[in-house]
PDB file of C-alpha atoms in Angstrom:
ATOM      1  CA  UNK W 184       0.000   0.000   0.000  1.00 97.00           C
ATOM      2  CA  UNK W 185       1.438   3.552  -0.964  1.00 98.00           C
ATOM      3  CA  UNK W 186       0.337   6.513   1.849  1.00 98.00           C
ATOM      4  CA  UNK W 187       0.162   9.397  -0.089  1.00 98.00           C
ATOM      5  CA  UNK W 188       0.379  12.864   2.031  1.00 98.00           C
ATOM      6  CA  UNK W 189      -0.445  16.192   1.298  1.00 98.00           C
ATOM      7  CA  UNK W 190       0.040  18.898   3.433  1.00 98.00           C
ATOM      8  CA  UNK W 191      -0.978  22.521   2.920  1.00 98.00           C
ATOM      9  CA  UNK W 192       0.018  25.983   3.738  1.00 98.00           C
ATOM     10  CA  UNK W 193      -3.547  27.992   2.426  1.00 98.00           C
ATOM     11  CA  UNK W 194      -3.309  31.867   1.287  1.00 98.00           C
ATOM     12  CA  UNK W 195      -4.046  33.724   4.558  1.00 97.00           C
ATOM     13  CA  UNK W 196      -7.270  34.681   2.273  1.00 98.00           C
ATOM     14  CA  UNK W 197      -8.439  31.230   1.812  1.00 98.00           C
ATOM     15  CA  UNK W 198     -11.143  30.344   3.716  1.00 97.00           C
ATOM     16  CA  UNK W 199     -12.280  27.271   5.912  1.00 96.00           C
ATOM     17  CA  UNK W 200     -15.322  27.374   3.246  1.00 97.00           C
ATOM     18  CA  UNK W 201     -12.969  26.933   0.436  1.00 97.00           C
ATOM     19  CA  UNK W 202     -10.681  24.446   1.853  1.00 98.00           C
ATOM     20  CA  UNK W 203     -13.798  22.845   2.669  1.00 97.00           C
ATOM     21  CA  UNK W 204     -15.067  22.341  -0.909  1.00 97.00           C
ATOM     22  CA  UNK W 205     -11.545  21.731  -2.231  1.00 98.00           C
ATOM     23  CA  UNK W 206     -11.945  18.416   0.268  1.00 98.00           C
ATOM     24  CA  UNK W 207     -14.999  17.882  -0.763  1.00 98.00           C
ATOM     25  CA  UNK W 208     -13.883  17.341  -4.495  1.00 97.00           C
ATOM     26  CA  UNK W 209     -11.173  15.052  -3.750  1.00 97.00           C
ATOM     27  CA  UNK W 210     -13.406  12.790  -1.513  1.00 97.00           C
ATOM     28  CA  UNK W 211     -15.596  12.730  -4.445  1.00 96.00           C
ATOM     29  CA  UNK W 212     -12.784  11.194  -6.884  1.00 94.00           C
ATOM     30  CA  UNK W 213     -13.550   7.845  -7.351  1.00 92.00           C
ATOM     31  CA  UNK W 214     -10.594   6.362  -9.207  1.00 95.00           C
ATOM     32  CA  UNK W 215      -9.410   2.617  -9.193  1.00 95.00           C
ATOM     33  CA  UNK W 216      -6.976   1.862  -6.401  1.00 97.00           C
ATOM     34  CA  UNK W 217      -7.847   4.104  -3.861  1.00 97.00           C
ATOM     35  CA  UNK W 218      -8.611   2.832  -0.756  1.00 97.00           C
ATOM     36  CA  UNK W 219      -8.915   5.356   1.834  1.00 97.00           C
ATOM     37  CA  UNK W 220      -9.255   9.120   1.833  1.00 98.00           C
ATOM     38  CA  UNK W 221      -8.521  11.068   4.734  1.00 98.00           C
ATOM     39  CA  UNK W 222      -8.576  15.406   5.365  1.00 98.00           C
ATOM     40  CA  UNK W 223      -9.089  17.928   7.581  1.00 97.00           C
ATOM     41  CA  UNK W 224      -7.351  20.673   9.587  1.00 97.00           C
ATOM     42  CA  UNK W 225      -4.350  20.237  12.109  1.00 97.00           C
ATOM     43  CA  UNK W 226      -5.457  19.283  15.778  1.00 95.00           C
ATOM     44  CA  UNK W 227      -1.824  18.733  16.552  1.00 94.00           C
ATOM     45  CA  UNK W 228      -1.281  19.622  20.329  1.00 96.00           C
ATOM     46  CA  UNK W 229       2.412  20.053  19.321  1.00 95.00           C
ATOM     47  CA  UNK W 230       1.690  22.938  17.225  1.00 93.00           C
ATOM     48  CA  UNK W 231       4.283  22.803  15.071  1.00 94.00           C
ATOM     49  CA  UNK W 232       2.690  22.808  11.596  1.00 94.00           C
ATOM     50  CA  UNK W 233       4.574  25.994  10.655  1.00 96.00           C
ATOM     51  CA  UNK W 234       1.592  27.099   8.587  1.00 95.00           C
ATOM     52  CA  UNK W 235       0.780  23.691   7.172  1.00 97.00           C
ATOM     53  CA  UNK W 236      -2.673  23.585   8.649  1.00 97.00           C
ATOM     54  CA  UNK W 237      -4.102  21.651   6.566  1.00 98.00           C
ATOM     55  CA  UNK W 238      -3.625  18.422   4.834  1.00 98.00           C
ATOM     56  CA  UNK W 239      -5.250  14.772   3.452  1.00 98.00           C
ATOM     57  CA  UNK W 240      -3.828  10.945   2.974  1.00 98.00           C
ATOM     58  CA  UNK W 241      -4.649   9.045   0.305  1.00 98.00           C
ATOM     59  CA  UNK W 242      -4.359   5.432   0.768  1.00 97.00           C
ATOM     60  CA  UNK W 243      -3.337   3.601  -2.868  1.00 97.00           C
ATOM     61  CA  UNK W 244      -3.386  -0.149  -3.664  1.00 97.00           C
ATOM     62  CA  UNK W 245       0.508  -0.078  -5.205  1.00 97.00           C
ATOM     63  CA  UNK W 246       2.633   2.227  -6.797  1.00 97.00           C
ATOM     64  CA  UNK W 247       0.656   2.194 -10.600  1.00 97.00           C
ATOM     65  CA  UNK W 248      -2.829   3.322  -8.718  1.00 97.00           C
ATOM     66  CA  UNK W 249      -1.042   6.791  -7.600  1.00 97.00           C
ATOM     67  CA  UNK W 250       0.171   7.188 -11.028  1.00 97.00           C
ATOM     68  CA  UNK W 251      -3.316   6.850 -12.394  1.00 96.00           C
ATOM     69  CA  UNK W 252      -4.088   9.230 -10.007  1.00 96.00           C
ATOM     70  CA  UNK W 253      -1.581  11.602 -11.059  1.00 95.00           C
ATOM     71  CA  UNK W 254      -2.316  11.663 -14.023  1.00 95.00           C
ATOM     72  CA  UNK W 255      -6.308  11.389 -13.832  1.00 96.00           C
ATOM     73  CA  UNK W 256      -7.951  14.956 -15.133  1.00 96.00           C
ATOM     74  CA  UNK W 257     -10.035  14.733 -12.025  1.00 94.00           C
ATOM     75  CA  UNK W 258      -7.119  15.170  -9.810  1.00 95.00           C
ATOM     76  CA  UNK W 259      -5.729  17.324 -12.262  1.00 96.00           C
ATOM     77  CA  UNK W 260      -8.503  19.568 -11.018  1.00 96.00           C
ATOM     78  CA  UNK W 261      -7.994  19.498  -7.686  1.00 96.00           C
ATOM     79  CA  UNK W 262      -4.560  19.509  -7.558  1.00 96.00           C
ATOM     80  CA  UNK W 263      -4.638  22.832  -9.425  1.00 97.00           C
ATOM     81  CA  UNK W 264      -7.677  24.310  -6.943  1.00 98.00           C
ATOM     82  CA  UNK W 265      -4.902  23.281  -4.307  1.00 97.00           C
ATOM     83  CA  UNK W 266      -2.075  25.098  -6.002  1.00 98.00           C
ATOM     84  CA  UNK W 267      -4.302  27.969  -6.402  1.00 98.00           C
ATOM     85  CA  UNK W 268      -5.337  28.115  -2.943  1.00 98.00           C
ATOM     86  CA  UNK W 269      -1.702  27.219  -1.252  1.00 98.00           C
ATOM     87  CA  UNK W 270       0.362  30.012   0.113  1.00 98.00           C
ATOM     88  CA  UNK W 271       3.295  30.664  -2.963  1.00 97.00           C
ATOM     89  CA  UNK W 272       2.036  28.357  -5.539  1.00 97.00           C
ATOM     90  CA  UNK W 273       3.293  25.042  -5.617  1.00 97.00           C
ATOM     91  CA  UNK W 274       5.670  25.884  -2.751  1.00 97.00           C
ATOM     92  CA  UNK W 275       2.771  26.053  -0.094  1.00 98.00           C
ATOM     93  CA  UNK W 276       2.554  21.944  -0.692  1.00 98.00           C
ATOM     94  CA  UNK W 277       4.484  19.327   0.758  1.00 98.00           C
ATOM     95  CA  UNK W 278       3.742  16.336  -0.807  1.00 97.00           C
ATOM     96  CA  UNK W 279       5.210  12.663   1.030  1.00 98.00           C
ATOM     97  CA  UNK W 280       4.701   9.103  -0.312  1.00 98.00           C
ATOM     98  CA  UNK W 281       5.167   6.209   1.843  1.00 97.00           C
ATOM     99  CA  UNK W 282       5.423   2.406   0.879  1.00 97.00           C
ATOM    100  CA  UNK W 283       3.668   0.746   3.773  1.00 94.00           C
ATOM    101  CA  UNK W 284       1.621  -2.051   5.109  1.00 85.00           C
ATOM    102  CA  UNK W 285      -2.403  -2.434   4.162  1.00 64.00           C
TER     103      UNK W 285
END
């Protein structure tokens, strides 16, 4: 199973609301080989997000669902409503895949 992580620093503009929907359209995806799709805001008690207060996993079967995924036009969409909404571009998004077990 491939963990796929997203993390993002919003546009001090960007509202809950739109964050919200943006969520909302990537739980909607449904694309062979995804298993599990988890989002929200940071609850950390740590507080150390530095600004990445927001974020989602994406649970794939193996390595060739996430590149379906990548290169599906629905998350083509979203990813760009993420980009638009993250805090520099593409450089408000950390993005982390992990190899791990089901």
């Amino acid at each position: 199973m491939i963990r796929h992580i997203v993390l993002l620093k919003a546009r001090p503009e960007v509202t809950e609301a739109q964050i919200t929907a943006i969520f909302a359209d990537l739980h909607a995806l449904r694309l062979p080989g995804i298993l599990a799709i988890h989002s929200g805001r940071s609850e950390s008690p740590e507080q150390i997000e530095r600004g990445y207060l927001h974020g989602f996993t994406v649970d794939f079967t193996d390595w060739a669902a996430l590149a379906a995924y990548q290169s599906h036009p629905d998350h083509q969409r979203v990813g760009a409503a993420l980009v638009a909404a993250a805090q520099g571009g593409i450089d408000g998004i950390l993005v982390f895949d992990l190899p791990t077990a089901p």
